[in-house]
CSV table of C-alpha atoms in Angstrom, one decimal:
chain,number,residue,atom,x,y,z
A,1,UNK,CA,-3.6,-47.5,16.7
A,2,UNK,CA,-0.6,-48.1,15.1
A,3,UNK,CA,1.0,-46.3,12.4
A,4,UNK,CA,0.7,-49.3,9.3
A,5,UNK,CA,-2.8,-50.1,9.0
A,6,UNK,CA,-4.6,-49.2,5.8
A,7,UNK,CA,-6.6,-46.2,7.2
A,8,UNK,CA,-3.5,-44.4,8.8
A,9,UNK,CA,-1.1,-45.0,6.3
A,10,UNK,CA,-3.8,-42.9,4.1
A,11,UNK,CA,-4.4,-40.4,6.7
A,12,UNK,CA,-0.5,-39.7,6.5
A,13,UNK,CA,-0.7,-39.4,3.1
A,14,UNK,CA,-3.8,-36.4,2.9
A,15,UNK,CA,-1.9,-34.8,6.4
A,16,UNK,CA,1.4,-34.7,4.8
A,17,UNK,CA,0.0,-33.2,1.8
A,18,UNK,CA,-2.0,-31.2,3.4
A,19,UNK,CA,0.4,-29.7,5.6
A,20,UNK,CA,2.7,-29.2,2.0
A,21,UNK,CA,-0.1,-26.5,1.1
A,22,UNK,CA,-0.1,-24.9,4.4
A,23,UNK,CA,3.7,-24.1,4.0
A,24,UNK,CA,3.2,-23.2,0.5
A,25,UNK,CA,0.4,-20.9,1.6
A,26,UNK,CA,2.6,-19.4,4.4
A,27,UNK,CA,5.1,-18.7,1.6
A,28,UNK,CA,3.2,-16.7,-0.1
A,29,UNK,CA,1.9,-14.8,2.3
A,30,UNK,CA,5.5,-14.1,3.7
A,31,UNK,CA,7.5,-13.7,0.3
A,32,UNK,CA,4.6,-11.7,-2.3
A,33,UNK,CA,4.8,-8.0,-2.6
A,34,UNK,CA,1.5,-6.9,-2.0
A,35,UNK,CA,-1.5,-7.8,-0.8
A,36,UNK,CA,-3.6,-9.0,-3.8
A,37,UNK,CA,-1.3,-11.4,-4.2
A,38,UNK,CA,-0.8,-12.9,-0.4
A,39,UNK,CA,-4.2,-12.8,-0.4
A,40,UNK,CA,-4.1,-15.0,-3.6
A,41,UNK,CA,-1.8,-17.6,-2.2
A,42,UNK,CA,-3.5,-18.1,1.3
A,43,UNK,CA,-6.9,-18.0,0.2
A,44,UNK,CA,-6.4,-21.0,-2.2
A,45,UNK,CA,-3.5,-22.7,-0.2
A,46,UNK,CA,-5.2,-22.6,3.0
A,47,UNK,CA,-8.9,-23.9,1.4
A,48,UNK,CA,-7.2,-27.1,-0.4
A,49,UNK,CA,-5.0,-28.1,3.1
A,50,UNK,CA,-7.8,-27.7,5.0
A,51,UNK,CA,-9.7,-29.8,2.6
A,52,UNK,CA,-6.8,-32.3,2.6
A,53,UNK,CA,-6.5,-32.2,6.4
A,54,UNK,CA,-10.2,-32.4,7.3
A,55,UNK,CA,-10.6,-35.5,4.9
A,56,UNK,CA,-7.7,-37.3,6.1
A,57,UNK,CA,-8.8,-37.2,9.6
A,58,UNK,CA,-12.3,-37.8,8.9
A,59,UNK,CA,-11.2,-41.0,6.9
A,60,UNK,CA,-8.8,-41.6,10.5
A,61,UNK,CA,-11.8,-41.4,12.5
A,62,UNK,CA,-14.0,-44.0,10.5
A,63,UNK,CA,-11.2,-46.5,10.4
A,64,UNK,CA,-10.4,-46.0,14.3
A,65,UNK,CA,-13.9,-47.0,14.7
A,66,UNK,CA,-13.8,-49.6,11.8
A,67,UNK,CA,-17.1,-48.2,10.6
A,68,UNK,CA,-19.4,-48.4,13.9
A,69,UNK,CA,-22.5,-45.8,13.8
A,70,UNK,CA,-21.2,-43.0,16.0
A,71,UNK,CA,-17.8,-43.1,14.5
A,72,UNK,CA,-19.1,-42.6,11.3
A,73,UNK,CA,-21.3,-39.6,12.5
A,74,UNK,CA,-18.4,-38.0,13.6
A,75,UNK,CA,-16.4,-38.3,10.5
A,76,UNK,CA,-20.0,-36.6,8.5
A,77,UNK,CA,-19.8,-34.0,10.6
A,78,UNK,CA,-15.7,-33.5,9.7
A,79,UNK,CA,-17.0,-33.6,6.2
A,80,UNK,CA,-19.2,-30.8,7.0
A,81,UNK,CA,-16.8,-28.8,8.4
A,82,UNK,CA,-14.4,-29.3,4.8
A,83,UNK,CA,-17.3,-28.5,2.6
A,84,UNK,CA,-18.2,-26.2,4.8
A,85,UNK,CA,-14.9,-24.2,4.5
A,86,UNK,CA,-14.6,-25.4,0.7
A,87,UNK,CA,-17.4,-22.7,0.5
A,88,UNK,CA,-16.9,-20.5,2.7
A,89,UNK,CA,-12.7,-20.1,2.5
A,90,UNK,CA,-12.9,-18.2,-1.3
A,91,UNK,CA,-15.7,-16.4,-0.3
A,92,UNK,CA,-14.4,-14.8,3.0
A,93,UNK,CA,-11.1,-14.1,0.4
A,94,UNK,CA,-13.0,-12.2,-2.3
A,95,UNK,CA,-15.1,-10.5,0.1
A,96,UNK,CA,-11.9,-8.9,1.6
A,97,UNK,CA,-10.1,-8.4,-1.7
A,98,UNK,CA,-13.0,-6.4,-2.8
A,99,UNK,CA,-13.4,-4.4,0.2
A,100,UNK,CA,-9.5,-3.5,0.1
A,101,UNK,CA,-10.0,-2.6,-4.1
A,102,UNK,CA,-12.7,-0.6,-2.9
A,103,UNK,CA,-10.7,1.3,-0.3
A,104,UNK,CA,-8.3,2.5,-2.8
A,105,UNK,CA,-5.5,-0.9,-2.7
A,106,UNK,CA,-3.4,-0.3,-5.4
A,107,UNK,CA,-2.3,-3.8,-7.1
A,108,UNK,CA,1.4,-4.2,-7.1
A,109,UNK,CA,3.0,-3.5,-10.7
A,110,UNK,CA,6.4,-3.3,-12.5
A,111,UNK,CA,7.0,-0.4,-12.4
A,112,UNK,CA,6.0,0.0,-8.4
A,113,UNK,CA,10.2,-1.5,-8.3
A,114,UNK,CA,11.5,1.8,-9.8
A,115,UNK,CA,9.4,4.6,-8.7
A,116,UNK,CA,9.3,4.1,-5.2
A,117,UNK,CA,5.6,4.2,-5.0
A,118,UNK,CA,4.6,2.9,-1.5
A,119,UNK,CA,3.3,-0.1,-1.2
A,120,UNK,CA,-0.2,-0.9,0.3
B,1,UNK,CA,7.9,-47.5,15.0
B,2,UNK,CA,5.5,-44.2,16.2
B,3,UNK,CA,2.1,-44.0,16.8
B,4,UNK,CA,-0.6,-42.2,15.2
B,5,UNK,CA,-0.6,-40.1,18.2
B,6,UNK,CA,2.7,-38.7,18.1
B,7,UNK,CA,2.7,-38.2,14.2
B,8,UNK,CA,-0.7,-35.8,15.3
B,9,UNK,CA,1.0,-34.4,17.8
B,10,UNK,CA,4.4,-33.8,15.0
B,11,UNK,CA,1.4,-32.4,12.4
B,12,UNK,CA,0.5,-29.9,15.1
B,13,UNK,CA,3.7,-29.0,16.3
B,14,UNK,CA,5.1,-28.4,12.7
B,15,UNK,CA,1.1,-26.3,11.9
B,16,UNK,CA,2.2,-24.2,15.2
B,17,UNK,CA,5.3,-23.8,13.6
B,18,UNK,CA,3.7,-22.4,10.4
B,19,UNK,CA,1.9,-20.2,12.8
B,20,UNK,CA,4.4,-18.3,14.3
B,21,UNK,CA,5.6,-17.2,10.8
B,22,UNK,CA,2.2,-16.2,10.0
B,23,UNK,CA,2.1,-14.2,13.1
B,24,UNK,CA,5.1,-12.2,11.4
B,25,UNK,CA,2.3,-11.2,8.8
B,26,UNK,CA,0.1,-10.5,11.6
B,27,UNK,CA,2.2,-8.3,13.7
B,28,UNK,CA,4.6,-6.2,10.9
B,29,UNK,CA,2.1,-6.2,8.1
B,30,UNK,CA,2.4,-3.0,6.4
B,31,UNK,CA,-1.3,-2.4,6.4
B,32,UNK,CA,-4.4,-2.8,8.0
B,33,UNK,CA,-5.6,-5.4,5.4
B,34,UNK,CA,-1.9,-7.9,5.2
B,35,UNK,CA,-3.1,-8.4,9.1
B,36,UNK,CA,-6.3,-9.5,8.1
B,37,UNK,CA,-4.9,-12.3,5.9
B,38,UNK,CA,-2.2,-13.0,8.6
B,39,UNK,CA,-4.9,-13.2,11.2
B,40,UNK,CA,-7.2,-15.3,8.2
B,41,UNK,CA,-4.3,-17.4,8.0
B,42,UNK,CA,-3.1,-18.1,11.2
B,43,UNK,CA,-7.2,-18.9,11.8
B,44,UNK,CA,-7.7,-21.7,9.1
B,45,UNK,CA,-4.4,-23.2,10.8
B,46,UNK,CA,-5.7,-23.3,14.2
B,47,UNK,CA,-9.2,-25.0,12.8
B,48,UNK,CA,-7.1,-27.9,12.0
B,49,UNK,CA,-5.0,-27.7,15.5
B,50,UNK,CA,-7.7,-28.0,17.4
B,51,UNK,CA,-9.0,-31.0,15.5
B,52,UNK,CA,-5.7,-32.5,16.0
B,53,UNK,CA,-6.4,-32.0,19.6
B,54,UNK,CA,-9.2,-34.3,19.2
B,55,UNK,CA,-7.3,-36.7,17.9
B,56,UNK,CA,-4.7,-37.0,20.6
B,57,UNK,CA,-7.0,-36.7,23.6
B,58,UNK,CA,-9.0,-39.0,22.2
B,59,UNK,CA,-12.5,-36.5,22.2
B,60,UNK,CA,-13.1,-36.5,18.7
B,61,UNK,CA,-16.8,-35.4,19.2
B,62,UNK,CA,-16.1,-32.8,21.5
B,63,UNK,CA,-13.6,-31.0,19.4
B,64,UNK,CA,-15.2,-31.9,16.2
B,65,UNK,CA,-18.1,-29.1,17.9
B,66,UNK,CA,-15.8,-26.9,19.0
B,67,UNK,CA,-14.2,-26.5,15.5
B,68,UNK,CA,-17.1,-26.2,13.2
B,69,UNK,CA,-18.2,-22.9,15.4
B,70,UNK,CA,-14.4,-22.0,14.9
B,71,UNK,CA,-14.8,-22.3,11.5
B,72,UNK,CA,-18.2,-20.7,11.6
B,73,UNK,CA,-16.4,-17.6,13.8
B,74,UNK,CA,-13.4,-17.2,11.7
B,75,UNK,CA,-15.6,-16.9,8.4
B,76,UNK,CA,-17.7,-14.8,9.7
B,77,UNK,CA,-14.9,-12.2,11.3
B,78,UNK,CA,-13.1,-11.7,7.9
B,79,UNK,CA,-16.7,-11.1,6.4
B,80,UNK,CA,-17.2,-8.6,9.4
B,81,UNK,CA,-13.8,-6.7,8.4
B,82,UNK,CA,-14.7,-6.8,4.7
B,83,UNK,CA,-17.9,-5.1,5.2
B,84,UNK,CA,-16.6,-2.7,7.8
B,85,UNK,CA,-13.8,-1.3,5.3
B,86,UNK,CA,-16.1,-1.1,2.5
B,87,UNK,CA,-18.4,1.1,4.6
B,88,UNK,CA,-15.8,3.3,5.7
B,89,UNK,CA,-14.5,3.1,2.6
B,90,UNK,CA,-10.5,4.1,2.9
B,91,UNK,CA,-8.2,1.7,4.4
């Protein structure tokens, strides 16, 4: 299926974006100080691309088929699998962020720059 | 001009890609809990891989399966870890 019909050209779109918030998401983790806050970019990047992604394809798959039953089954169950993850993605993040507060994390803070407090 | 299958194939190269820099989180985290996000991370990535590996193989239903348990398993490991640490309650 070439690239310029109407349902690729909109898959590209919701990929390209979505693989925008995955490499925004990646950047946080990589450049934040602490953990808080990596876990703050992932968690929310990584739930809206995967939404983006899952959507895109999902619309890909129908128009591939141009709407026949099982096509269409395939693109609910794709569905599933975003709202699925639009659930579960900030739950499995403030699980783990409360866990770590629990455990004696310490939030990164100004002053962490000066006194050399180690960072967790 | 391309074909959808080799733009899936560029989306997964250039996820993989995203991957490997996750993997830096993974492996020299400072602590216990940055791998967990690495490892989060780098799992939320590979959901989408392997549905692009659908896609290009043409066995959408196959791995459509295969990646809601992913999903299913990745959730449920970070919940795993989260209640693990707060019962042993120091990182």
């Amino acid at each position: 299926m070439d690239i310029m019909t109407i349902g690729s050209i909109i898959t590209v779109v919701f990929l390209v974006t979505g693989v925008f918030f995955f490499m925004a998401g990646t950047i946080g983790l990589l450049r934040l100080p602490d953990f808080f806050s990596r876990m703050h970019a992932t968690g929310k990047g990584d739930t809206l691309a995967v939404l983006l992604c899952l959507i895109g394809l999902a619309i890909y798959n129908a128009f591939e088929g141009n709407f026949a039953l099982p096509y269409i089954l395939v693109s609910i169950k794709i569905v599933f699998i975003a709202i699925f993850w639009f659930l579960a993605g900030p739950t499995a993040t403030h699980a783990i962020s409360r866990a770590a507060f629990r455990c004696g994390v310490k939030p990164w803070t100004l002053e962490h720059q000066f006194k050399e407090v180690e960072k967790q | 001009m391309i074909n959808m299958q080799q733009f899936f194939m560029g989306v997964s190269i250039a996820l993989s890609f995203l991957v490997l820099l996750c993997l830096y989180r993974a492996i020299l985290g400072p602590f216990i809990t940055n791998r967990i996000v690495g490892v989060g991370a780098i799992g939320t990535k590979t959901l989408i891989m392997l549905l692009l590996m659908g896609f290009i193989y043409d066995r959408v239903d196959m791995f459509v399966d295969i990646s809601i348990a992913y999903a299913l398993l990745n959730f449920i490991g970070t919940l795993a870890a989260a209640k693990y640490f707060e019962m042993r309650g120091e990182v």
